[in-house]
XYZ file of C-alpha atoms in Angstrom:
679
model
C 118.838 111.816 82.958
C 117.095 113.315 85.926
C 118.567 116.520 87.268
C 119.964 115.398 90.616
C 118.728 117.129 93.730
C 121.140 117.246 96.615
C 120.298 117.152 100.303
C 123.408 117.828 102.354
C 123.715 116.047 105.667
C 126.469 118.210 107.098
C 128.240 116.865 110.136
C 130.152 119.011 112.588
C 133.321 117.486 113.928
C 134.371 118.007 117.533
C 138.103 117.289 117.578
C 141.325 119.155 116.792
C 141.953 119.615 113.094
C 145.460 118.070 113.248
C 143.780 114.652 113.805
C 143.708 112.500 110.677
C 140.351 112.467 108.933
C 138.972 109.161 107.673
C 136.118 108.878 110.104
C 133.394 107.489 107.858
C 133.452 103.761 107.293
C 130.415 104.001 105.026
C 126.690 104.618 104.881
C 124.016 101.936 105.181
C 120.829 102.797 103.290
C 118.876 100.165 105.280
C 117.044 99.139 102.101
C 115.239 96.141 103.624
C 113.786 98.084 106.563
C 112.966 101.229 104.574
C 111.508 99.475 101.536
C 109.321 97.384 103.809
C 107.862 100.402 105.642
C 107.443 102.267 102.328
C 105.713 99.256 100.691
C 108.295 98.943 97.925
C 109.983 95.709 99.018
C 108.343 93.841 96.118
C 110.261 96.122 93.718
C 113.688 95.607 95.205
C 115.527 94.921 98.448
C 118.990 95.846 97.167
C 118.146 99.458 96.310
C 116.468 102.218 98.281
C 112.939 103.058 97.049
C 110.941 105.400 99.277
C 107.702 107.361 99.107
C 107.559 111.094 99.625
C 106.265 112.658 102.833
C 107.277 109.598 104.868
C 110.557 109.422 106.828
C 113.280 106.875 106.127
C 116.483 106.066 108.018
C 120.178 105.825 107.184
C 123.031 104.531 109.321
C 126.311 106.406 109.121
C 129.130 104.102 110.206
C 132.124 105.743 111.890
C 135.443 104.430 113.167
C 134.888 103.155 116.652
C 135.978 105.201 119.627
C 137.692 107.786 117.486
C 135.397 110.712 117.785
C 132.091 112.194 118.832
C 130.121 113.276 115.807
C 127.480 115.906 116.288
C 124.937 116.387 113.517
C 123.686 119.884 112.849
C 120.012 119.117 112.881
C 117.646 121.021 110.639
C 114.175 121.911 111.854
C 111.020 120.566 110.295
C 109.760 122.925 107.618
C 106.751 121.929 105.519
C 108.376 122.206 102.100
C 111.990 121.330 102.946
C 113.978 118.146 103.441
C 115.192 117.767 107.029
C 116.652 115.104 109.291
C 117.311 114.251 112.902
C 119.817 111.918 114.507
C 120.295 109.341 117.227
C 123.770 108.304 118.266
C 124.786 104.683 118.810
C 128.222 103.161 119.543
C 129.941 103.582 116.211
C 126.893 104.578 114.211
C 124.835 107.671 113.742
C 121.229 106.852 112.835
C 119.769 109.599 110.659
C 116.042 109.903 110.042
C 115.425 111.775 106.801
C 112.127 113.560 106.132
C 111.058 114.457 102.588
C 108.344 116.987 101.697
C 105.047 115.444 100.524
C 105.261 117.594 97.384
C 108.860 116.816 96.404
C 109.415 115.900 92.731
C 109.467 112.130 92.139
C 112.567 110.662 90.571
C 116.119 109.536 91.177
C 117.957 111.422 93.929
C 121.639 111.449 94.833
C 122.896 111.741 98.379
C 126.255 112.190 100.057
C 127.304 112.913 103.651
C 129.865 115.672 104.105
C 132.245 116.242 107.008
C 132.762 120.000 107.453
C 135.323 121.898 109.472
C 133.981 124.684 111.741
C 134.838 127.198 109.017
C 132.871 125.251 106.386
C 135.592 123.359 104.508
C 134.784 119.867 103.286
C 137.129 117.462 105.049
C 135.596 114.226 103.945
C 132.578 112.904 102.087
C 130.941 109.520 101.653
C 130.533 107.980 98.206
C 127.489 109.095 96.259
C 124.377 107.009 96.948
C 121.145 107.135 94.937
C 117.539 106.400 95.785
C 114.150 106.661 94.084
C 111.424 108.869 95.527
C 107.840 107.930 94.532
C 104.349 109.371 95.029
C 102.791 108.368 98.357
C 99.044 107.645 98.387
C 99.364 106.601 102.062
C 100.444 110.128 103.071
C 97.709 112.653 103.930
C 99.693 115.605 102.605
C 100.417 113.976 99.211
C 98.110 115.033 96.368
C 97.521 111.359 95.457
C 96.375 110.467 99.004
C 93.673 107.764 98.976
C 92.357 107.032 102.480
C 91.262 103.424 101.922
C 93.616 100.505 102.505
C 91.542 98.044 100.445
C 91.595 100.346 97.423
C 95.359 100.858 97.754
C 95.868 97.107 97.940
C 94.261 96.886 94.461
C 95.157 100.172 92.760
C 98.842 100.348 93.800
C 99.936 96.913 94.990
C 98.071 94.392 92.803
C 100.224 93.276 89.872
C 97.422 91.274 88.238
C 94.207 92.648 86.866
C 91.411 92.254 84.369
C 90.732 94.309 81.252
C 87.164 94.076 79.945
C 86.432 93.463 76.255
C 83.604 92.094 74.080
C 80.415 94.083 73.613
C 77.944 95.714 76.014
C 75.617 92.703 75.979
C 78.390 90.087 75.927
C 81.211 91.247 78.165
C 84.411 89.228 78.186
C 87.356 89.522 80.559
C 91.038 89.525 79.649
C 93.475 88.801 82.503
C 96.439 91.200 82.338
C 99.820 91.110 84.047
C 100.652 94.689 85.116
C 103.897 93.598 86.779
C 104.689 97.049 88.205
C 107.120 95.530 90.743
C 108.992 93.308 88.298
C 112.731 93.871 88.064
C 113.842 97.184 86.513
C 110.287 98.312 85.706
C 110.696 101.360 87.976
C 113.846 102.374 86.044
C 111.982 102.048 82.736
C 109.100 104.209 84.055
C 111.504 107.066 84.811
C 113.293 106.449 81.502
C 109.939 107.037 79.784
C 109.531 110.364 81.624
C 113.127 111.301 80.719
C 112.370 110.699 77.031
C 109.327 112.975 76.943
C 109.668 116.045 74.694
C 109.457 118.455 77.654
C 112.207 116.583 79.562
C 114.477 116.580 76.511
C 113.829 120.276 75.888
C 114.035 121.629 79.426
C 115.166 119.020 81.994
C 115.232 121.414 84.979
C 111.672 122.585 84.464
C 110.467 119.042 83.778
C 112.088 117.798 87.012
C 110.394 120.532 89.050
C 107.027 119.684 87.433
C 107.357 116.056 88.491
C 106.076 117.039 91.908
C 102.609 117.267 90.305
C 100.665 114.075 89.457
C 98.559 116.042 86.944
C 101.698 116.846 84.960
C 103.172 113.354 85.347
C 99.982 111.504 84.376
C 99.415 113.736 81.341
C 103.013 113.108 80.232
C 102.451 109.356 80.628
C 99.304 109.358 78.426
C 101.321 111.098 75.695
C 104.329 108.785 76.090
C 102.508 105.423 76.190
C 101.615 105.902 72.504
C 104.405 106.523 70.018
C 102.550 109.060 67.887
C 104.483 112.277 68.498
C 107.551 111.315 70.421
C 109.815 108.531 71.641
C 106.755 106.836 73.088
C 106.340 103.183 73.972
C 103.681 101.504 71.818
C 102.805 101.957 68.172
C 99.068 101.614 67.469
C 97.754 99.684 64.490
C 94.248 98.549 63.596
C 94.398 97.234 60.023
C 95.216 93.587 60.728
C 98.722 93.789 59.255
C 101.093 92.972 62.094
C 103.776 90.866 60.383
C 106.578 93.294 61.275
C 105.691 93.207 64.976
C 103.540 91.486 67.587
C 99.749 91.400 67.005
C 98.024 93.496 69.709
C 95.984 90.453 70.792
C 99.090 88.411 71.633
C 100.292 90.455 74.610
C 99.373 89.157 78.060
C 100.952 91.965 80.083
C 102.904 95.221 80.118
C 106.372 94.104 81.217
C 107.625 92.564 77.917
C 106.490 95.746 76.123
C 108.298 98.068 78.554
C 111.483 95.969 78.478
C 111.463 95.753 74.697
C 111.119 99.550 74.437
C 113.986 100.166 76.864
C 116.348 97.512 75.459
C 115.912 98.911 71.943
C 116.955 102.389 73.135
C 113.480 104.004 73.348
C 112.286 102.525 70.048
C 108.514 102.094 69.684
C 107.124 98.602 70.204
C 104.775 97.280 67.528
C 101.745 96.909 68.016
C 99.028 97.948 70.433
C 95.329 98.747 70.543
C 93.331 100.470 73.281
C 93.517 97.737 75.938
C 97.298 97.458 75.455
C 97.744 101.239 75.855
C 95.587 101.244 79.003
C 97.376 98.195 80.476
C 100.803 99.792 79.978
C 99.645 103.160 81.392
C 98.195 101.407 84.456
C 101.528 99.634 85.091
C 103.547 102.870 84.894
C 101.201 104.926 87.079
C 100.879 102.209 89.760
C 104.659 101.824 89.747
C 105.171 105.575 90.320
C 102.676 105.471 93.204
C 99.551 106.962 91.594
C 96.414 104.874 92.384
C 95.149 103.717 88.966
C 92.560 101.367 87.505
C 91.761 100.325 83.927
C 88.267 101.198 82.681
C 86.234 99.897 79.724
C 83.395 101.874 78.153
C 81.013 99.911 75.911
C 79.565 101.424 72.728
C 82.145 104.154 73.022
C 81.724 107.100 70.674
C 84.598 108.562 68.712
C 83.212 111.944 67.725
C 85.671 113.585 65.311
C 83.888 116.923 64.837
C 82.830 117.540 68.441
C 79.088 117.953 67.717
C 78.194 115.275 70.316
C 76.644 113.248 67.528
C 77.968 110.239 65.685
C 76.652 110.190 62.127
C 76.584 106.973 60.072
C 75.902 107.389 56.357
C 74.835 104.508 54.097
C 73.536 104.317 50.536
C 70.318 102.386 49.882
C 72.351 99.215 49.248
C 73.742 99.479 52.812
C 77.239 100.413 51.632
C 78.921 102.963 53.897
C 79.335 106.362 52.226
C 80.861 108.299 55.120
C 83.740 110.340 53.740
C 87.052 111.397 55.250
C 87.627 110.922 58.978
C 84.597 109.059 60.126
C 82.693 109.300 63.362
C 82.590 105.830 64.855
C 81.177 103.802 67.675
C 83.704 101.400 69.121
C 82.325 98.133 70.560
C 84.370 99.012 73.602
C 87.165 101.381 74.448
C 89.669 101.130 77.324
C 91.310 103.950 79.237
C 92.493 104.360 82.854
C 91.430 106.423 85.847
C 93.933 107.787 88.358
C 93.173 109.216 91.798
C 94.517 112.699 92.614
C 93.705 116.188 93.842
C 93.218 118.855 91.183
C 94.831 121.917 92.728
C 94.836 123.450 89.219
C 90.996 123.468 89.159
C 88.197 124.974 91.254
C 87.285 122.956 94.343
C 85.442 119.660 93.964
C 87.149 118.143 90.938
C 89.614 115.903 92.816
C 89.229 112.126 92.894
C 89.104 109.861 89.856
C 90.514 111.385 86.663
C 90.070 109.817 83.205
C 93.333 109.414 81.261
C 93.296 107.971 77.765
C 96.648 106.932 76.265
C 95.161 105.606 72.989
C 96.073 108.016 70.158
C 92.702 109.263 68.899
C 92.617 113.056 68.868
C 95.209 115.718 69.608
C 95.074 117.684 72.847
C 97.208 120.846 72.965
C 98.743 119.565 69.714
C 99.784 116.202 71.167
C 98.128 112.776 71.204
C 97.203 112.563 74.863
C 93.941 112.837 76.773
C 93.318 113.862 80.367
C 93.484 113.963 83.264
C 89.784 114.811 83.052
C 87.765 114.742 86.307
C 85.117 112.015 86.017
C 82.800 114.331 87.976
C 83.147 116.994 85.229
C 81.969 114.427 82.661
C 78.967 113.447 84.767
C 77.964 117.060 85.358
C 78.512 118.234 81.773
C 81.259 120.694 82.779
C 82.928 120.485 79.386
C 85.002 123.631 79.994
C 87.103 121.870 82.652
C 90.573 120.743 81.627
C 91.746 118.434 80.263
C 89.752 117.180 77.254
C 86.325 117.026 78.939
C 84.337 117.472 75.657
C 86.002 114.424 74.090
C 85.435 112.174 77.119
C 81.865 113.503 77.467
C 81.169 112.452 73.861
C 82.665 109.002 74.384
C 79.969 108.208 76.939
C 77.083 110.430 75.797
C 76.956 111.049 72.031
C 73.778 110.348 70.036
C 73.983 107.873 67.163
C 72.221 109.105 64.037
C 72.002 106.954 60.897
C 71.267 108.416 57.476
C 70.498 106.893 54.092
C 71.956 108.899 51.209
C 69.973 108.361 47.990
C 71.433 108.440 44.453
C 70.057 111.987 43.923
C 72.003 113.210 46.990
C 68.921 113.451 49.231
C 69.480 112.086 52.710
C 66.974 110.738 55.165
C 67.464 110.073 58.851
C 66.553 106.430 59.463
C 67.454 105.942 63.085
C 68.303 107.942 66.147
C 69.633 106.336 69.256
C 70.188 108.412 72.373
C 70.733 105.460 74.685
C 73.215 103.362 72.776
C 76.474 105.128 73.647
C 78.301 104.727 76.958
C 77.032 101.535 78.550
C 78.202 99.183 81.296
C 81.349 101.200 82.078
C 83.440 98.555 83.841
C 86.476 98.008 86.025
C 87.713 95.099 88.119
C 86.306 95.010 91.642
C 88.730 95.518 94.528
C 87.085 92.523 96.230
C 88.011 89.887 93.636
C 88.029 88.937 89.983
C 84.618 90.264 89.093
C 83.282 93.299 87.302
C 82.248 96.521 88.999
C 79.919 98.786 87.025
C 80.907 102.468 87.374
C 78.554 103.954 84.737
C 76.883 106.109 87.410
C 80.162 107.987 87.969
C 80.094 109.132 84.326
C 76.415 109.859 83.705
C 73.068 110.267 85.373
C 70.459 107.553 84.676
C 69.312 107.486 81.025
C 66.238 109.634 80.481
C 66.336 111.277 83.929
C 65.656 114.993 84.298
C 69.207 115.455 85.565
C 70.599 113.789 82.438
C 68.682 116.187 80.161
C 69.937 119.170 82.190
C 73.516 117.971 81.784
C 73.083 117.710 77.992
C 71.799 121.237 77.724
C 74.615 122.492 79.946
C 77.126 120.693 77.695
C 75.609 122.555 74.725
C 74.248 119.462 73.119
C 71.335 119.801 70.768
C 68.812 117.197 71.884
C 68.183 115.465 68.568
C 64.698 114.421 67.584
C 63.867 111.849 64.943
C 61.749 113.466 62.264
C 58.393 112.103 61.054
C 55.856 110.041 62.945
C 56.237 106.412 63.845
C 55.885 104.181 60.823
C 53.860 100.999 60.544
C 56.896 98.750 60.474
C 59.254 97.773 63.271
C 62.501 95.872 62.959
C 64.249 93.428 65.313
C 67.399 91.297 64.951
C 67.841 88.138 67.042
C 70.564 85.517 67.182
C 71.547 82.516 69.251
C 74.908 82.255 71.033
C 77.463 82.286 68.217
C 80.616 80.199 68.564
C 83.653 80.857 66.405
C 84.048 78.057 63.859
C 80.368 77.105 63.690
C 77.509 78.133 61.387
C 74.756 80.099 63.107
C 71.434 81.775 62.326
C 70.486 85.424 62.543
C 66.749 86.108 62.470
C 65.461 89.452 61.221
C 61.839 90.166 62.167
C 59.778 92.835 60.409
C 56.626 93.606 62.436
C 53.685 95.425 60.876
C 51.942 97.251 63.728
C 49.586 99.135 61.379
C 46.160 98.310 59.998
C 47.155 97.751 56.359
C 49.364 95.250 54.546
C 52.690 96.868 53.680
C 55.078 96.200 50.809
C 58.775 96.732 51.578
C 62.316 95.974 50.477
C 64.561 94.289 53.100
C 68.362 94.339 52.879
C 70.465 92.443 55.438
C 74.266 92.485 55.420
C 76.828 90.876 57.686
C 80.319 92.316 57.892
C 83.455 91.328 59.736
C 84.450 94.358 61.826
C 87.125 95.184 64.379
C 86.210 96.188 67.925
C 86.579 99.828 66.842
C 84.250 99.568 63.820
C 86.694 99.172 60.920
C 85.240 96.965 58.190
C 87.296 93.934 57.196
C 84.963 92.558 54.555
C 81.385 91.552 53.833
C 80.482 88.010 54.844
C 76.996 87.588 53.413
C 74.072 89.701 52.266
C 70.442 89.006 51.512
C 67.761 91.118 49.866
C 64.076 90.305 49.754
C 60.832 91.951 48.624
C 58.206 91.480 51.301
C 54.537 91.984 51.836
C 53.943 92.120 55.573
C 50.276 91.572 56.512
C 48.676 93.971 59.005
C 49.374 93.069 62.657
C 51.680 90.241 61.576
C 55.434 89.714 61.371
C 57.740 88.480 58.625
C 60.835 86.463 59.638
C 63.888 86.328 57.420
C 66.676 83.897 58.397
C 70.256 84.610 57.438
C 72.508 81.596 57.982
C 76.087 82.664 58.575
C 78.528 79.989 57.427
C 82.043 79.727 58.823
C 83.144 79.132 55.208
C 82.122 82.715 54.478
C 82.899 84.683 57.630
C 86.023 82.705 58.638
C 88.040 84.154 55.776
C 87.520 87.791 56.737
C 86.726 87.794 60.481
C 89.034 90.175 62.365
C 91.229 89.248 65.313
C 88.426 90.590 67.550
C 85.905 88.031 66.206
C 83.009 90.447 65.763
C 80.305 90.175 63.079
C 78.070 93.216 62.528
C 74.623 92.502 61.105
C 72.761 95.490 59.630
C 69.174 95.364 58.407
C 67.391 98.076 56.388
C 63.671 98.075 55.606
C 62.476 100.476 52.897
C 58.657 100.544 52.705
C 57.135 101.628 49.412
C 55.263 104.911 49.481
C 55.725 107.741 51.963
C 56.893 105.829 55.021
C 60.465 106.407 56.057
C 63.059 103.641 56.023
C 64.212 102.017 59.276
C 67.556 100.528 60.181
C 68.811 98.239 62.949
C 72.263 96.959 63.704
C 73.733 94.384 66.093
C 77.309 93.390 66.874
C 77.708 89.671 67.436
C 80.783 88.662 69.451
C 81.778 85.126 68.537
C 82.644 83.164 71.633
C 86.127 81.783 71.875
C 87.548 78.515 73.135
C 89.825 78.547 76.194
C 93.247 77.207 76.955
C 93.651 74.841 79.877
C 96.577 75.692 82.131
C 97.505 73.455 85.053
C 100.519 74.025 87.298
C 101.929 70.939 89.036
C 104.430 70.775 91.868
C 104.995 72.626 95.114
C 105.157 76.368 94.490
C 108.227 77.630 96.374
C 110.486 80.575 95.510
C 113.396 79.471 93.241
C 112.094 75.906 92.953
C 111.153 74.515 89.533
C 107.466 74.236 88.609
C 105.854 72.745 85.495
C 102.806 74.195 83.723
C 100.834 71.884 81.410
C 99.070 73.863 78.693
C 96.503 72.248 76.390
C 94.300 73.534 73.600
C 91.795 71.955 71.206
C 91.282 73.460 67.735
C 87.556 74.344 67.514
C 87.661 75.278 63.822
C 86.828 73.081 60.821
C 90.214 74.028 59.310
C 93.863 73.257 60.082
C 95.751 75.862 62.115
C 99.353 76.662 61.221
C 102.150 78.603 62.928
C 100.701 78.180 66.420
C 102.575 79.906 69.237
C 101.950 79.968 72.999
C 103.070 83.001 75.056
C 103.219 82.789 78.866
C 104.131 85.248 81.615
C 103.341 86.027 85.232
C 104.557 88.664 87.712
C 106.791 86.949 90.258
C 106.615 83.671 88.276
C 108.315 84.022 84.903
C 109.177 86.651 82.330
C 107.437 86.328 78.933
C 108.259 83.079 77.153
C 107.222 81.785 73.723
C 106.675 78.113 72.883
C 105.990 77.030 69.299
C 103.161 74.534 68.828
C 104.490 71.188 67.561
C 103.359 71.297 63.916
C 99.953 71.938 62.335
C 96.792 71.451 64.369
C 93.931 69.749 62.526
C 90.196 70.338 63.146
C 89.250 69.076 66.618
C 92.865 68.139 67.381
C 94.313 68.704 70.859
C 97.807 70.097 71.330
C 99.780 69.992 74.595
C 102.940 71.862 75.611
C 104.943 72.125 78.843
C 106.562 75.151 80.435
C 109.013 74.949 83.317
C 109.839 78.007 85.424
C 111.097 79.060 88.862
C 108.957 81.570 90.813
C 110.943 84.597 91.975
C 108.588 86.082 94.600
C 106.156 84.679 97.171
C 102.427 85.425 97.258
C 99.311 84.904 95.139
C 100.499 84.828 91.513
C 98.856 84.360 88.118
C 100.327 82.621 85.098
C 98.741 84.022 81.912
C 98.934 82.151 78.605
C 97.960 83.221 75.078
C 97.671 81.116 71.914
C 97.852 82.580 68.392
C 97.858 80.847 64.998
C 97.285 81.943 61.397
C 93.466 81.709 61.515
C 92.821 81.993 65.246
C 94.118 84.726 67.538
C 93.807 85.699 71.152
C 92.900 82.429 72.883
C 93.641 82.937 76.583
C 94.085 80.794 79.664
C 95.190 81.349 83.243
C 96.318 79.490 86.350
C 96.527 80.882 89.885
C 99.548 79.827 91.937
C 100.240 80.481 95.625
C 104.018 80.695 96.044
C 105.677 80.193 99.444
C 109.090 81.397 100.596
C 111.681 78.662 101.040
């Protein structure tokens, strides 16, 4: 456990030593008053939870009329604990001051009665309290001087994680639940299970004064790759021995499951799950944190700031080994802190990425990396700036590899990576675009300067512009329906051109893993000068439904190979299939500890029967995670209704989140907002 740190409140006794001791009746930690002023009352009212750098009070109860107790007061020193007293009838009120850079964690405290020569005559029973980071305190390195931001980034237990694709953004409500019962204990249990805490507990405890150290430890411990971490990542669609990543609606069931199993990894998570869990832990510890989604996020394995896609001339991928990839989206978190370990100017938002992608100092963790360092191309700044820089700035280069081993560059895209970087607004449930924090405007002089500073070769596409241009269009695609994709080949030259067109559609995951080809079409074309040829590919649910991933993304790739000397051209689009929604309606008067009923309904949008349907519901302050099996199979177009009864535990604005999963349809979400009153 945590190495206990003792603060002695020594009390000098002014009466003859032959009197019988037994002066202390007890010590009152004043949890309600203290937790309220320290903004931790949502966590607990029975236990003392305080923030560093801010005083709290204790009442020492003494036997009435027996004695005058004089406290030896200590003077205020910047880096020391100290206290002062006020006497009352049979109580001594002690105000305890903690340093703003004290290590966070569980502290023990006892009050000693000393004789004038320093012998312990009596002591109170041992009391414990948690000390947390304090973003409200000017001297704390996580100080954030904006009440509205703190309301969101520390105190809000509900949030939104953004998913989908850059041109079709979808929002996933998430229950952070950082004040739910016992979550604070689990957060410190996670720190206690880190390799450095197990190896050298004293040093680890001392380092917990520093949010840079704590947040870096958290990004390593949220994933279970090297250690006794929380969540096991999996992306291959095989989740039978655990929970599919898409089923989770919040962090609390994951944290509880990990703790109850004795620090055993919870299966399974993907990037939004890792970021949701990290956000819960950091907010709980008192570090202002927000989840962030980057669209068209590059995963550059070799660090050349380029993502290379290799295909053969049949549009089969021929990339070998660990592939560079572009993820449809990727989620991480940002935390607010000073960087005393860096030159001036790098404080503020820091990117932290708990998804296990690449090792950093030999461990799967990433950050904290100053967002400003990414924007300015300062890739030498720790931690992991080159990797984060690539995620938002890499070039995408596509190559065709011919049977004789020759390769030809068929497309270069310098604007595709790092788009619409998003987080939830502090002013409500809508999206705030923070791309400008990560990069200068595309194509600006400043942006080019940053690339050169970051040592990036500014790639140029070889050869002149060909006669042919390629475009892919599609209507809104709804999961379960057939839809058309139109590929247009424009001839902008003065001569008719003969070409071969290959179009493939593949089911892919959000992070670009292929799950199977849906359909393909090849055609020999003659495109007249100044005209366009349209090729329609009809995507049937019969085909794509069997292999579509749990993220419901279809990637359409088109390759045009003109005869003669002109170079081939390639285009690619990711089509996010839109999902149905659950309807959630809460009836009754929402009062703490009084029963409420939620009516949940869902209509099967698919032309097939769904089996093994299960609803999962949870909400901070409303109910812990509950599962309800759907009553039997659900035929095409059939509606299913279930009821959930629960008793809210805390007042305030609350959100009930519901997920539905079945064998052929995952990740259907619904939500209801409930305003709960005290009795």
